Amino acid sequence: MSLGELLLLLRTASSFEEINQHKDEIVELIPIVNIMIGFNQQNHAHQYDLWEHCIQTVIGLPNDINDDMVYLAALLHDIGKPDCQIYDTKDGKVNMHYYGHPIKSMEIVSDEVIPHLLDNGYILTEEQCKRLLYYVEYHDDRVSLKMKHLRRHLNMGVSIEMFQNLMKLQVADAKAHIMIPIILERIEICSKWSGEYADQVYKDILEGSKHSIVL
């Protein structure tokens, strides 16, 4: 499997099985993803192992996003979790935590995934790498509907389209969880940021308004 074939598969697949049947080919292309396969997250908000969670996130994305890096980020967004696992319990049951996993995931993509792909002749531009790392690092960034959250990302040099893509990734990620209240709230907020609400707030920022209207 080539990188282009993987990106096409991630964009067009409609089920876990459709991607999982190419598991060995994906591991051959990006060997470090093997650490996700069969990894039990043991967390009260998760019903899938790490591999299936990431695949469910991929297939939860709209298939018309104009950036292949969002789909690759969805596959890789939690790859740092095995290195960040911290033991805890909830109601007498094991409930692992993964503090700092977005940064660790970004570091693995930056230090291992991208160099491996480049060393094997695949082309990723500097801009593609920048977007991929942004989506992975901020996939768990918690936002409310306040203008300051969009402003913070814009101040990083991120475009409004990249921020909206990030919010689409966050929605897909959240939908690959168990639907507890905090997850439902995240889906509602990020869904608004992924569309017209972000456009309106962005317009307000450009026009110098200090406040946005929550739709």
XYZ file of N, CA, C and O in Angstrom:
860
model
N 0.840 -1.199 0.000
C 0.000 0.000 0.000
C 0.872 1.245 0.000
O 1.803 1.366 0.800
N 0.550 2.193 -0.878
C 1.269 3.466 -0.916
C 0.572 4.463 0.002
O -0.565 4.239 0.457
N 1.224 5.587 0.257
C 0.614 6.631 1.072
C -0.650 7.151 0.392
O -1.673 7.372 1.057
N -0.598 7.349 -0.910
C -1.779 7.809 -1.631
C -2.945 6.846 -1.516
O -4.101 7.265 -1.353
N -2.658 5.556 -1.586
C -3.714 4.554 -1.447
C -4.297 4.562 -0.041
O -5.507 4.388 0.149
N -3.435 4.766 0.955
C -3.923 4.846 2.331
C -4.839 6.050 2.508
O -5.927 5.937 3.092
N -4.426 7.200 2.013
C -5.235 8.410 2.157
C -6.583 8.251 1.465
O -7.620 8.683 2.004
N -6.605 7.617 0.307
C -7.865 7.380 -0.394
C -8.754 6.443 0.411
O -9.973 6.660 0.524
N -8.162 5.395 0.983
C -8.919 4.455 1.806
C -9.520 5.160 3.010
O -10.707 4.975 3.327
N -8.721 5.978 3.691
C -9.204 6.672 4.882
C -10.338 7.631 4.529
O -11.293 7.792 5.301
N -10.245 8.273 3.382
C -11.270 9.236 2.974
C -12.583 8.556 2.579
O -13.669 9.100 2.829
N -12.515 7.384 1.978
C -13.703 6.777 1.371
C -14.314 5.631 2.172
O -15.457 5.251 1.911
N -13.589 5.069 3.131
C -14.104 3.917 3.874
C -15.334 4.299 4.690
O -15.430 5.414 5.218
N -16.252 3.362 4.817
C -17.478 3.620 5.564
C -17.665 2.681 6.745
O -18.684 2.728 7.426
N -16.681 1.815 6.999
C -16.793 0.896 8.127
C -15.405 0.546 8.655
O -14.403 0.656 7.942
N -15.390 0.121 9.907
C -14.140 -0.331 10.518
C -13.529 -1.479 9.728
O -12.332 -1.509 9.463
N -14.371 -2.432 9.321
C -13.889 -3.615 8.622
C -13.198 -3.260 7.307
O -12.219 -3.895 6.919
N -13.707 -2.245 6.641
C -13.162 -1.843 5.346
C -11.707 -1.392 5.465
O -10.899 -1.621 4.571
N -11.399 -0.744 6.576
C -10.015 -0.316 6.812
C -9.215 -1.428 7.478
O -8.067 -1.695 7.106
N -9.812 -2.103 8.427
C -9.092 -3.115 9.201
C -8.580 -4.268 8.345
O -7.563 -4.887 8.675
N -9.273 -4.566 7.241
C -8.804 -5.647 6.380
C -7.465 -5.325 5.722
O -6.780 -6.208 5.219
N -7.070 -4.039 5.762
C -5.772 -3.612 5.228
C -4.762 -3.332 6.350
O -3.750 -2.679 6.119
N -5.060 -3.852 7.532
C -4.234 -3.573 8.711
C -2.764 -3.893 8.478
O -1.887 -3.070 8.791
N -2.466 -5.048 7.946
C -1.065 -5.445 7.747
C -0.360 -4.521 6.760
O 0.816 -4.192 6.945
N -1.075 -4.094 5.724
C -0.485 -3.176 4.747
C -0.221 -1.810 5.370
O 0.781 -1.158 5.069
N -1.129 -1.378 6.250
C -0.950 -0.087 6.916
C 0.250 -0.149 7.857
O 1.059 0.786 7.920
N 0.387 -1.264 8.572
C 1.534 -1.430 9.471
C 2.842 -1.468 8.680
O 3.860 -0.931 9.111
N 2.807 -2.075 7.516
C 4.011 -2.105 6.680
C 4.385 -0.696 6.225
O 5.571 -0.354 6.171
N 3.383 0.119 5.930
C 3.627 1.498 5.496
C 4.067 2.380 6.646
O 5.002 3.186 6.511
N 3.389 2.235 7.803
C 3.691 3.048 8.992
C 3.847 2.089 10.168
O 2.905 1.862 10.937
N 5.019 1.490 10.350
C 5.181 0.409 11.321
C 4.765 0.743 12.748
O 4.244 -0.129 13.461
N 4.923 1.990 13.184
C 4.658 2.300 14.589
C 3.177 2.221 14.941
O 2.820 2.125 16.122
N 2.277 2.211 13.948
C 0.861 2.080 14.284
C 0.566 0.733 14.921
O -0.488 0.559 15.555
N 1.477 -0.196 14.807
C 1.285 -1.517 15.413
C 1.069 -1.436 16.918
O 0.416 -2.300 17.506
N 1.602 -0.377 17.581
C 1.438 -0.257 19.033
C -0.010 0.013 19.425
O -0.379 -0.189 20.589
N -0.827 0.446 18.461
C -2.234 0.733 18.771
C -3.112 -0.506 18.681
O -4.175 -0.561 19.298
N -2.688 -1.477 17.920
C -3.538 -2.631 17.634
C -3.684 -3.509 18.878
O -2.695 -3.967 19.455
N -4.916 -3.691 19.310
C -5.199 -4.500 20.487
C -4.923 -3.818 21.806
O -5.045 -4.453 22.858
N -4.574 -2.526 21.777
C -4.276 -1.808 23.026
C -5.579 -1.461 23.736
O -6.375 -0.659 23.254
N -5.790 -2.061 24.902
C -7.005 -1.854 25.689
C -6.901 -0.530 26.440
O -6.064 -0.369 27.318
N -7.778 0.417 26.121
C -7.689 1.743 26.733
C -8.122 1.736 28.208
O -7.710 2.602 28.974
N -8.977 0.821 28.601
C -9.414 0.676 29.991
C -9.825 2.022 30.595
O -9.396 2.400 31.672
N -10.683 2.723 29.872
C -11.158 4.031 30.314
C -12.680 4.060 30.205
O -13.247 3.534 29.238
N -13.335 4.681 31.169
C -14.788 4.610 31.252
C -15.504 5.283 30.079
O -16.684 5.035 29.849
N -14.785 6.125 29.323
C -15.404 6.814 28.186
C -15.166 6.093 26.865
O -15.614 6.566 25.811
N -14.466 4.950 26.918
C -14.098 4.258 25.688
C -14.646 2.837 25.656
O -14.501 2.087 26.617
N -15.237 2.474 24.510
C -15.706 1.110 24.304
C -14.841 0.327 23.332
O -15.012 -0.883 23.185
N -13.904 1.003 22.652
C -13.056 0.359 21.650
C -11.610 0.272 22.117
O -11.167 1.101 22.938
N -10.860 -0.691 21.579
C -9.417 -0.636 21.783
C -8.875 0.550 20.979
O -9.601 1.197 20.211
N -7.607 0.863 21.152
C -7.052 2.088 20.579
C -7.102 2.080 19.056
O -7.420 3.100 18.427
N -6.787 0.946 18.446
C -6.816 0.843 16.994
C -8.224 1.094 16.455
O -8.419 1.920 15.558
N -9.214 0.401 17.029
C -10.571 0.577 16.518
C -11.078 1.988 16.801
O -11.787 2.567 15.972
N -10.713 2.556 17.956
C -11.131 3.938 18.229
C -10.632 4.889 17.147
O -11.386 5.744 16.669
N -9.368 4.733 16.770
C -8.809 5.627 15.750
C -9.467 5.401 14.394
O -9.726 6.365 13.654
N -9.771 4.159 14.058
C -10.445 3.882 12.793
C -11.868 4.425 12.820
O -12.357 5.001 11.828
N -12.553 4.261 13.947
C -13.900 4.814 14.064
C -13.874 6.341 13.929
O -14.804 6.946 13.372
N -12.805 6.963 14.412
C -12.657 8.403 14.246
C -12.503 8.761 12.774
O -13.113 9.716 12.277
N -11.694 7.983 12.067
C -11.513 8.210 10.622
C -12.848 8.154 9.891
O -13.195 9.061 9.125
N -13.608 7.102 10.117
C -14.844 6.926 9.347
C -15.947 7.862 9.829
O -16.965 8.022 9.137
N -15.749 8.508 10.972
C -16.698 9.504 11.452
C -16.517 10.863 10.811
O -17.356 11.757 10.998
N -15.442 11.042 10.051
C -15.204 12.308 9.367
C -16.050 12.412 8.104
O -16.289 11.406 7.438
N -16.466 13.619 7.732
C -17.071 13.792 6.401
C -16.041 13.414 5.340
O -14.837 13.593 5.545
N -16.500 12.895 4.216
C -15.535 12.452 3.198
C -15.186 13.541 2.189
O -14.503 13.270 1.205
N -15.634 14.776 2.462
C -15.396 15.859 1.512
C -14.489 16.966 2.071
O -14.467 18.084 1.553
N -13.736 16.660 3.130
C -12.815 17.659 3.678
C -11.674 17.863 2.685
O -11.065 16.893 2.220
N -11.363 19.109 2.413
C -10.361 19.432 1.391
C -8.949 19.435 1.973
O -8.188 20.391 1.786
N -8.626 18.394 2.726
C -7.284 18.276 3.301
C -7.070 16.828 3.741
O -7.607 16.394 4.762
N -6.278 16.087 2.975
C -6.018 14.688 3.311
C -5.379 14.510 4.675
O -5.485 13.442 5.288
N -4.704 15.549 5.167
C -4.008 15.426 6.441
C -4.963 15.247 7.611
O -4.586 14.705 8.653
N -6.206 15.688 7.464
C -7.185 15.470 8.528
C -7.436 13.971 8.706
O -7.525 13.466 9.835
N -7.523 13.248 7.607
C -7.787 11.803 7.659
C -6.585 11.054 8.238
O -6.746 10.130 9.046
N -5.379 11.470 7.849
C -4.188 10.838 8.407
C -4.062 11.167 9.889
O -3.693 10.304 10.695
N -4.395 12.394 10.267
C -4.371 12.777 11.678
C -5.362 11.955 12.490
O -5.072 11.553 13.628
N -6.536 11.690 11.920
C -7.528 10.877 12.630
C -6.981 9.482 12.926
O -7.197 8.931 14.006
N -6.255 8.918 11.969
C -5.656 7.596 12.172
C -4.604 7.625 13.277
O -4.479 6.678 14.054
N -3.862 8.726 13.372
C -2.686 8.790 14.244
C -2.895 9.604 15.522
O -1.972 9.686 16.343
N -4.077 10.165 15.724
C -4.229 11.186 16.765
C -3.939 10.689 18.184
O -3.517 11.461 19.034
N -4.147 9.412 18.447
C -3.938 8.878 19.804
C -2.743 7.936 19.887
O -2.621 7.174 20.852
N -1.849 7.999 18.926
C -0.741 7.043 18.881
C 0.197 7.175 20.082
O 0.932 6.245 20.422
N 0.132 8.309 20.780
C 0.963 8.501 21.963
C 0.382 7.930 23.241
O 1.050 7.927 24.285
N -0.832 7.446 23.200
C -1.482 6.960 24.428
C -0.725 5.842 25.145
O -0.617 5.867 26.380
N -0.213 4.832 24.435
C 0.491 3.776 25.174
C 1.648 4.286 26.016
O 1.958 3.699 27.062
N 2.281 5.366 25.600
C 3.399 5.928 26.360
C 2.941 6.825 27.497
O 3.770 7.253 28.318
N 1.650 7.132 27.564
C 1.148 8.092 28.556
C 0.186 7.465 29.556
O -0.412 8.179 30.363
N 0.036 6.167 29.533
C -0.972 5.516 30.367
C -0.647 5.641 31.856
O 0.465 5.332 32.293
N -1.635 6.111 32.623
C -1.494 6.267 34.068
C -2.647 5.529 34.747
O -3.815 5.754 34.423
N -2.308 4.676 35.683
C -3.306 3.851 36.368
C -4.177 4.682 37.298
O -3.706 5.546 38.034
N -5.482 4.409 37.261
C -6.429 5.015 38.189
C -7.636 4.088 38.270
O -7.733 3.100 37.528
N -8.545 4.405 39.167
C -9.787 3.642 39.280
C -10.967 4.595 39.327
O -10.830 5.771 39.678
N -12.129 4.084 38.961
C -13.386 4.833 39.048
C -14.471 3.846 39.449
O -14.661 2.840 38.771
N -15.139 4.129 40.560
C -16.187 3.239 41.074
C -15.675 1.816 41.252
O -16.370 0.835 40.957
N -14.418 1.706 41.719
C -13.832 0.400 41.990
C -13.311 -0.344 40.782
O -12.854 -1.474 40.908
N -13.376 0.279 39.608
C -12.903 -0.360 38.383
C -11.697 0.393 37.827
O -11.560 1.595 38.020
N -10.842 -0.341 37.127
C -9.681 0.288 36.491
C -10.157 1.362 35.516
O -11.081 1.143 34.721
N -9.538 2.549 35.578
C -9.903 3.653 34.693
C -8.632 4.430 34.352
O -8.275 5.392 35.014
N -7.944 3.974 33.310
C -6.670 4.565 32.938
C -6.848 6.003 32.439
O -7.852 6.356 31.826
N -5.817 6.828 32.701
C -5.764 8.189 32.169
C -4.579 8.307 31.222
O -3.623 7.531 31.284
N -4.640 9.337 30.364
C -3.611 9.512 29.324
C -3.223 10.984 29.219
O -3.305 11.592 28.157
N -2.807 11.544 30.347
C -2.433 12.953 30.382
C -1.265 13.227 29.429
O -0.284 12.499 29.405
N -1.404 14.294 28.663
C -0.325 14.686 27.754
C -0.249 13.891 26.475
O 0.683 14.088 25.687
N -1.235 13.042 26.214
C -1.118 12.187 25.022
C -1.173 12.956 23.701
O -0.542 12.509 22.734
N -1.871 14.098 23.599
C -1.833 14.800 22.301
C -0.428 15.278 21.930
O -0.017 15.160 20.763
N 0.314 15.796 22.913
C 1.689 16.234 22.650
C 2.557 15.041 22.282
O 3.360 15.095 21.335
N 2.409 13.944 23.033
C 3.201 12.755 22.746
C 2.866 12.209 21.364
O 3.767 11.793 20.610
N 1.588 12.208 20.999
C 1.191 11.748 19.667
C 1.827 12.610 18.594
O 2.349 12.095 17.585
N 1.794 13.926 18.791
C 2.406 14.837 17.833
C 3.895 14.568 17.705
O 4.452 14.565 16.595
N 4.572 14.319 18.829
C 6.012 14.059 18.795
C 6.317 12.768 18.023
O 7.297 12.717 17.275
N 5.509 11.750 18.217
C 5.723 10.495 17.497
C 5.526 10.704 15.995
O 6.311 10.208 15.177
N 4.486 11.443 15.630
C 4.258 11.723 14.207
C 5.410 12.536 13.637
O 5.892 12.265 12.527
N 5.875 13.520 14.404
C 6.961 14.389 13.937
C 8.297 13.658 13.858
O 9.045 13.821 12.879
N 8.589 12.861 14.871
C 9.920 12.256 14.989
C 10.040 10.893 14.318
O 11.153 10.466 13.979
N 8.916 10.208 14.138
C 8.977 8.843 13.608
C 8.159 8.639 12.330
O 8.667 8.102 11.349
N 6.896 9.050 12.350
C 6.032 8.759 11.193
C 6.472 9.537 9.961
O 6.707 8.954 8.895
N 6.598 10.851 10.088
C 6.956 11.678 8.930
C 8.335 11.305 8.394
O 8.489 11.089 7.175
N 9.385 11.208 9.239
C 10.694 10.804 8.703
C 10.664 9.445 8.014
O 11.327 9.258 6.990
N 9.912 8.495 8.572
C 9.838 7.164 7.952
C 9.227 7.256 6.559
O 9.732 6.628 5.609
N 8.147 8.020 6.422
C 7.507 8.160 5.115
C 8.432 8.855 4.123
O 8.565 8.431 2.970
N 9.090 9.919 4.566
C 10.008 10.642 3.686
C 11.188 9.765 3.278
O 11.612 9.770 2.110
N 11.717 8.990 4.231
C 12.853 8.101 3.935
C 12.482 7.022 2.931
O 13.355 6.484 2.236
N 11.189 6.713 2.843
C 10.738 5.683 1.916
C 10.192 6.261 0.614
O 9.512 5.562 -0.149
N 10.508 7.530 0.379
C 10.221 8.129 -0.916
C 8.874 8.795 -1.069
O 8.541 9.260 -2.170
N 8.093 8.858 0.002
C 6.788 9.511 -0.099
C 6.950 11.014 0.095
O 7.781 11.473 0.884
N 6.148 11.765 -0.616
C 6.267 13.217 -0.593
C 5.228 13.813 0.347
O 4.021 13.617 0.170
N 5.714 14.514 1.348
C 4.872 15.321 2.222
C 5.494 16.707 2.244
O 6.651 16.864 2.649
N 4.756 17.699 1.829
C 5.294 19.050 1.807
C 5.401 19.603 3.231
O 4.788 19.062 4.172
N 6.146 20.671 3.368
C 6.278 21.316 4.680
C 4.919 21.752 5.205
O 4.623 21.607 6.396
N 4.063 22.266 4.316
C 2.730 22.703 4.729
C 1.861 21.523 5.143
O 1.090 21.613 6.107
N 1.958 20.411 4.433
C 1.202 19.225 4.824
C 1.633 18.731 6.199
O 0.796 18.378 7.038
N 2.925 18.704 6.439
C 3.438 18.272 7.749
C 2.956 19.207 8.850
O 2.561 18.758 9.938
N 2.967 20.497 8.575
C 2.515 21.482 9.552
C 1.054 21.242 9.922
O 0.678 21.259 11.101
N 0.222 21.005 8.905
C -1.199 20.789 9.168
C -1.426 19.470 9.903
O -2.224 19.403 10.848
N -0.725 18.425 9.502
C -0.857 17.126 10.160
C -0.514 17.238 11.641
O -1.257 16.743 12.505
N 0.587 17.884 11.942
C 1.018 18.016 13.337
C 0.050 18.882 14.136
O -0.205 18.618 15.316
N -0.495 19.914 13.515
C -1.492 20.762 14.183
C -2.722 19.953 14.559
O -3.191 20.002 15.708
N -3.246 19.198 13.616
C -4.456 18.418 13.895
C -4.219 17.390 15.001
O -5.075 17.192 15.867
N -3.064 16.752 14.979
C -2.777 15.744 16.006
C -2.592 16.409 17.376
O -3.179 15.973 18.373
N -1.804 17.473 17.420
C -1.496 18.105 18.716
C -2.730 18.693 19.387
O -2.855 18.659 20.619
N -3.665 19.225 18.606
C -4.805 19.936 19.187
C -6.118 19.163 19.061
O -7.190 19.740 19.262
N -6.038 17.857 18.793
C -7.266 17.099 18.601
C -8.103 17.012 19.866
O -9.308 16.735 19.798
N -7.498 17.245 21.015
C -8.214 17.151 22.294
C -8.300 18.510 22.975
O -8.607 18.598 24.157
N -8.038 19.576 22.226
C -8.076 20.929 22.772
C -9.519 21.282 23.144
O -10.407 21.260 22.302
N -9.755 21.599 24.399
C -11.113 21.847 24.858
C -11.504 23.298 24.596
O -10.772 24.220 24.962
N -12.651 23.479 23.987
C -13.119 24.814 23.630
C -14.548 25.019 24.123
O -15.305 24.065 24.285
N -14.880 26.286 24.370
C -16.267 26.677 24.561
C -16.651 27.474 23.312
O -15.895 27.515 22.345
N -17.803 28.136 23.346
C -18.220 28.911 22.188
C -17.763 30.373 22.268
O -18.245 31.211 21.509
N -16.809 30.641 23.146
C -16.300 32.002 23.265
C -15.304 32.326 22.153
O -14.549 31.459 21.703
N -15.309 33.569 21.744
C -14.444 34.033 20.666
C -12.971 33.770 20.951
O -12.194 33.504 20.032
N -12.571 33.807 22.221
C -11.157 33.689 22.568
C -10.545 32.381 22.075
O -9.341 32.325 21.799
N -11.341 31.338 21.961
C -10.797 30.054 21.530
C -10.399 30.098 20.058
O -9.322 29.603 19.686
N -11.245 30.666 19.217
C -10.874 30.824 17.816
C -9.711 31.791 17.685
O -8.763 31.524 16.930
N -9.759 32.877 18.421
C -8.686 33.871 18.344
C -7.329 33.249 18.698
O -6.313 33.553 18.075
N -7.316 32.373 19.697
C -6.062 31.736 20.110
C -5.459 30.914 18.981
O -4.252 30.956 18.724
N -6.295 30.179 18.270
C -5.794 29.367 17.159
C -5.350 30.241 15.991
O -4.329 29.961 15.351
N -6.095 31.287 15.715
C -5.690 32.202 14.647
C -4.343 32.841 14.969
O -3.514 33.049 14.072
N -4.108 33.117 16.234
C -2.832 33.707 16.651
C -1.660 32.749 16.487
O -0.502 33.159 16.527
N -1.959 31.453 16.333
C -0.909 30.471 16.053
C -0.535 30.464 14.567
O 0.362 29.730 14.152
N -1.248 31.249 13.763
C -1.013 31.240 12.324
C -1.871 30.241 11.584
O -1.599 29.910 10.426
N -2.916 29.756 12.262
C -3.824 28.767 11.685
C -4.922 29.487 10.904
O -5.433 30.518 11.348
N -5.299 28.949 9.759
C -6.389 29.528 8.985
C -7.732 29.118 9.582
O -7.817 28.141 10.331
N -8.777 29.857 9.229
C -10.110 29.506 9.708
C -10.500 28.121 9.201
O -11.141 27.337 9.913
N -10.087 27.769 7.979
C -10.409 26.452 7.435
C -9.736 25.333 8.225
O -10.351 24.289 8.493
N -8.476 25.552 8.629
C -7.786 24.548 9.438
C -8.476 24.376 10.785
O -8.628 23.249 11.280
N -8.893 25.481 11.398
C -9.582 25.389 12.678
C -10.884 24.624 12.528
O -11.215 23.766 13.362
N -11.637 24.906 11.467
C -12.890 24.177 11.240
C -12.624 22.695 10.989
O -13.374 21.833 11.448
N -11.554 22.377 10.279
C -11.184 20.972 10.080
C -10.842 20.305 11.402
O -11.192 19.140 11.638
N -10.133 21.040 12.260
C -9.816 20.508 13.586
C -11.089 20.195 14.359
O -11.184 19.154 15.033
N -12.063 21.073 14.267
C -13.328 20.844 14.968
C -14.063 19.629 14.398
O -14.699 18.876 15.139
N -13.981 19.420 13.089
C -14.568 18.216 12.495
C -13.875 16.962 13.015
O -14.528 15.938 13.279
N -12.567 17.037 13.184
C -11.823 15.918 13.765
C -12.257 15.689 15.205
O -12.436 14.545 15.629
N -12.435 16.768 15.960
C -12.863 16.617 17.348
C -14.251 15.985 17.438
O -14.512 15.161 18.320
N -15.147 16.353 16.532
C -16.481 15.748 16.531
C -16.383 14.250 16.247
O -16.996 13.422 16.943
N -15.603 13.883 15.239
C -15.447 12.465 14.891
C -14.801 11.688 16.032
O -15.208 10.550 16.329
N -13.807 12.283 16.672
C -13.147 11.665 17.814
C -14.156 11.446 18.940
O -14.241 10.364 19.531
N -14.927 12.468 19.253
C -15.909 12.372 20.341
C -16.954 11.299 20.051
O -17.362 10.554 20.954
N -17.388 11.210 18.808
C -18.417 10.228 18.455
C -17.900 8.792 18.520
O -18.711 7.852 18.523
N -16.574 8.633 18.600
C -15.984 7.301 18.762
C -15.789 6.958 20.239
O -15.051 6.032 20.570
N -16.435 7.717 21.116
C -16.467 7.463 22.556
C -17.836 6.930 22.966
O -18.776 6.917 22.177
N -17.949 6.564 24.232
C -19.246 6.293 24.836
C -19.939 7.635 25.070
O -19.300 8.606 25.489
N -21.234 7.700 24.806
C -21.946 8.972 24.833
C -22.337 9.405 26.251
O -23.500 9.460 26.624
N -21.325 9.725 27.069
C -21.560 10.282 28.390
C -21.758 11.790 28.239
O -21.410 12.371 27.197
N -22.306 12.487 29.251
C -22.648 13.908 29.098
C -21.513 14.807 28.617
O -21.723 15.665 27.748
N -20.315 14.637 29.129
C -19.210 15.503 28.725
C -18.865 15.318 27.247
O -18.463 16.259 26.559
N -19.041 14.114 26.746
C -18.787 13.845 25.325
C -19.880 14.461 24.467
O -19.608 15.055 23.405
N -21.119 14.355 24.886
C -22.230 14.961 24.147
C -22.071 16.476 24.068
O -22.338 17.086 23.021
N -21.624 17.075 25.159
C -21.392 18.526 25.165
C -20.268 18.899 24.197
O -20.368 19.891 23.460
N -19.216 18.098 24.170
C -18.105 18.353 23.256
C -18.570 18.274 21.803
O -18.181 19.102 20.974
N -19.387 17.295 21.485
C -19.907 17.152 20.128
C -20.727 18.383 19.738
O -20.581 18.925 18.627
N -21.567 18.840 20.636
C -22.411 20.000 20.343
C -21.570 21.246 20.076
O -21.791 21.967 19.096
N -20.585 21.508 20.917
C -19.758 22.708 20.772
C -18.908 22.640 19.514
O -18.875 23.586 18.708
N -18.224 21.528 19.313
C -17.317 21.417 18.171
C -18.076 21.371 16.849
O -17.563 21.845 15.829
N -19.289 20.834 16.861
C -20.107 20.836 15.648
C -20.416 22.262 15.220
O -20.382 22.594 14.024
N -20.718 23.129 16.176
C -20.979 24.531 15.844
C -19.728 25.206 15.294
O -19.790 25.924 14.298
N -18.588 24.948 15.940
C -17.341 25.561 15.488
C -16.923 25.047 14.107
O -16.161 25.713 13.401
N -17.406 23.889 13.712
C -16.963 23.305 12.442
C -17.661 23.913 11.233
O -17.298 23.616 10.094
N -18.658 24.757 11.465
C -19.434 25.283 10.359
C -19.635 26.779 10.392
O -18.700 27.556 10.613
N -20.897 27.212 10.208
C -21.210 28.623 10.031
C -20.916 29.469 11.264
O -20.612 30.657 11.147
N -21.003 28.872 12.439
C -20.712 29.643 13.654
C -19.287 30.178 13.624
O -19.043 31.347 13.939
N -18.334 29.344 13.215
C -16.939 29.798 13.119
C -16.796 30.898 12.080
O -16.037 31.865 12.285
N -17.503 30.776 10.966
C -17.445 31.820 9.936
C -17.918 33.155 10.494
O -17.318 34.202 10.226
N -19.007 33.127 11.274
C -19.544 34.367 11.831
C -18.597 34.970 12.859
O -18.353 36.184 12.865
N -18.051 34.133 13.729
C -17.130 34.636 14.750
C -15.866 35.179 14.092
O -15.324 36.217 14.503
N -15.393 34.500 13.056
C -14.225 34.975 12.318
C -14.500 36.343 11.702
O -13.651 37.257 11.748
N -15.689 36.523 11.158
C -16.081 37.816 10.597
C -16.084 38.883 11.685
O -15.609 40.011 11.473
N -16.605 38.517 12.864
C -16.607 39.456 13.983
C -15.197 39.872 14.367
O -14.933 41.045 14.666
N -14.283 38.905 14.366
C -12.884 39.203 14.707
C -12.289 40.166 13.684
O -11.636 41.153 14.042
N -12.514 39.897 12.413
C -11.976 40.754 11.357
C -12.547 42.169 11.433
O -11.866 43.143 11.108
N -13.803 42.269 11.893
C -14.451 43.578 11.990
C -14.188 44.258 13.320
O -14.666 45.365 13.558
N -13.439 43.577 14.202
C -13.053 44.196 15.470
C -14.059 44.067 16.581
O -13.953 44.749 17.602
N -15.056 43.179 16.437
C -16.043 42.989 17.497
C -15.398 42.253 18.666
O -14.545 41.387 18.490
N -15.812 42.593 19.874
C -15.255 41.954 21.062
C -16.047 40.729 21.492
O -15.597 39.948 22.317
N -17.238 40.576 20.965
C -18.084 39.484 21.415
C -18.701 38.747 20.231
O -18.959 39.351 19.185
N -18.925 37.474 20.414
C -19.644 36.694 19.421
C -20.979 36.256 19.992
O -21.170 36.246 21.206
N -21.899 35.938 19.122
C -23.221 35.497 19.543
C -23.279 33.987 19.496
O -22.988 33.389 18.465
N -23.633 33.369 20.590
C -23.759 31.908 20.627
C -25.057 31.526 19.948
O -26.139 31.971 20.331
N -24.948 30.709 18.886
C -26.144 30.310 18.119
C -26.908 29.230 18.875
O -26.314 28.405 19.554
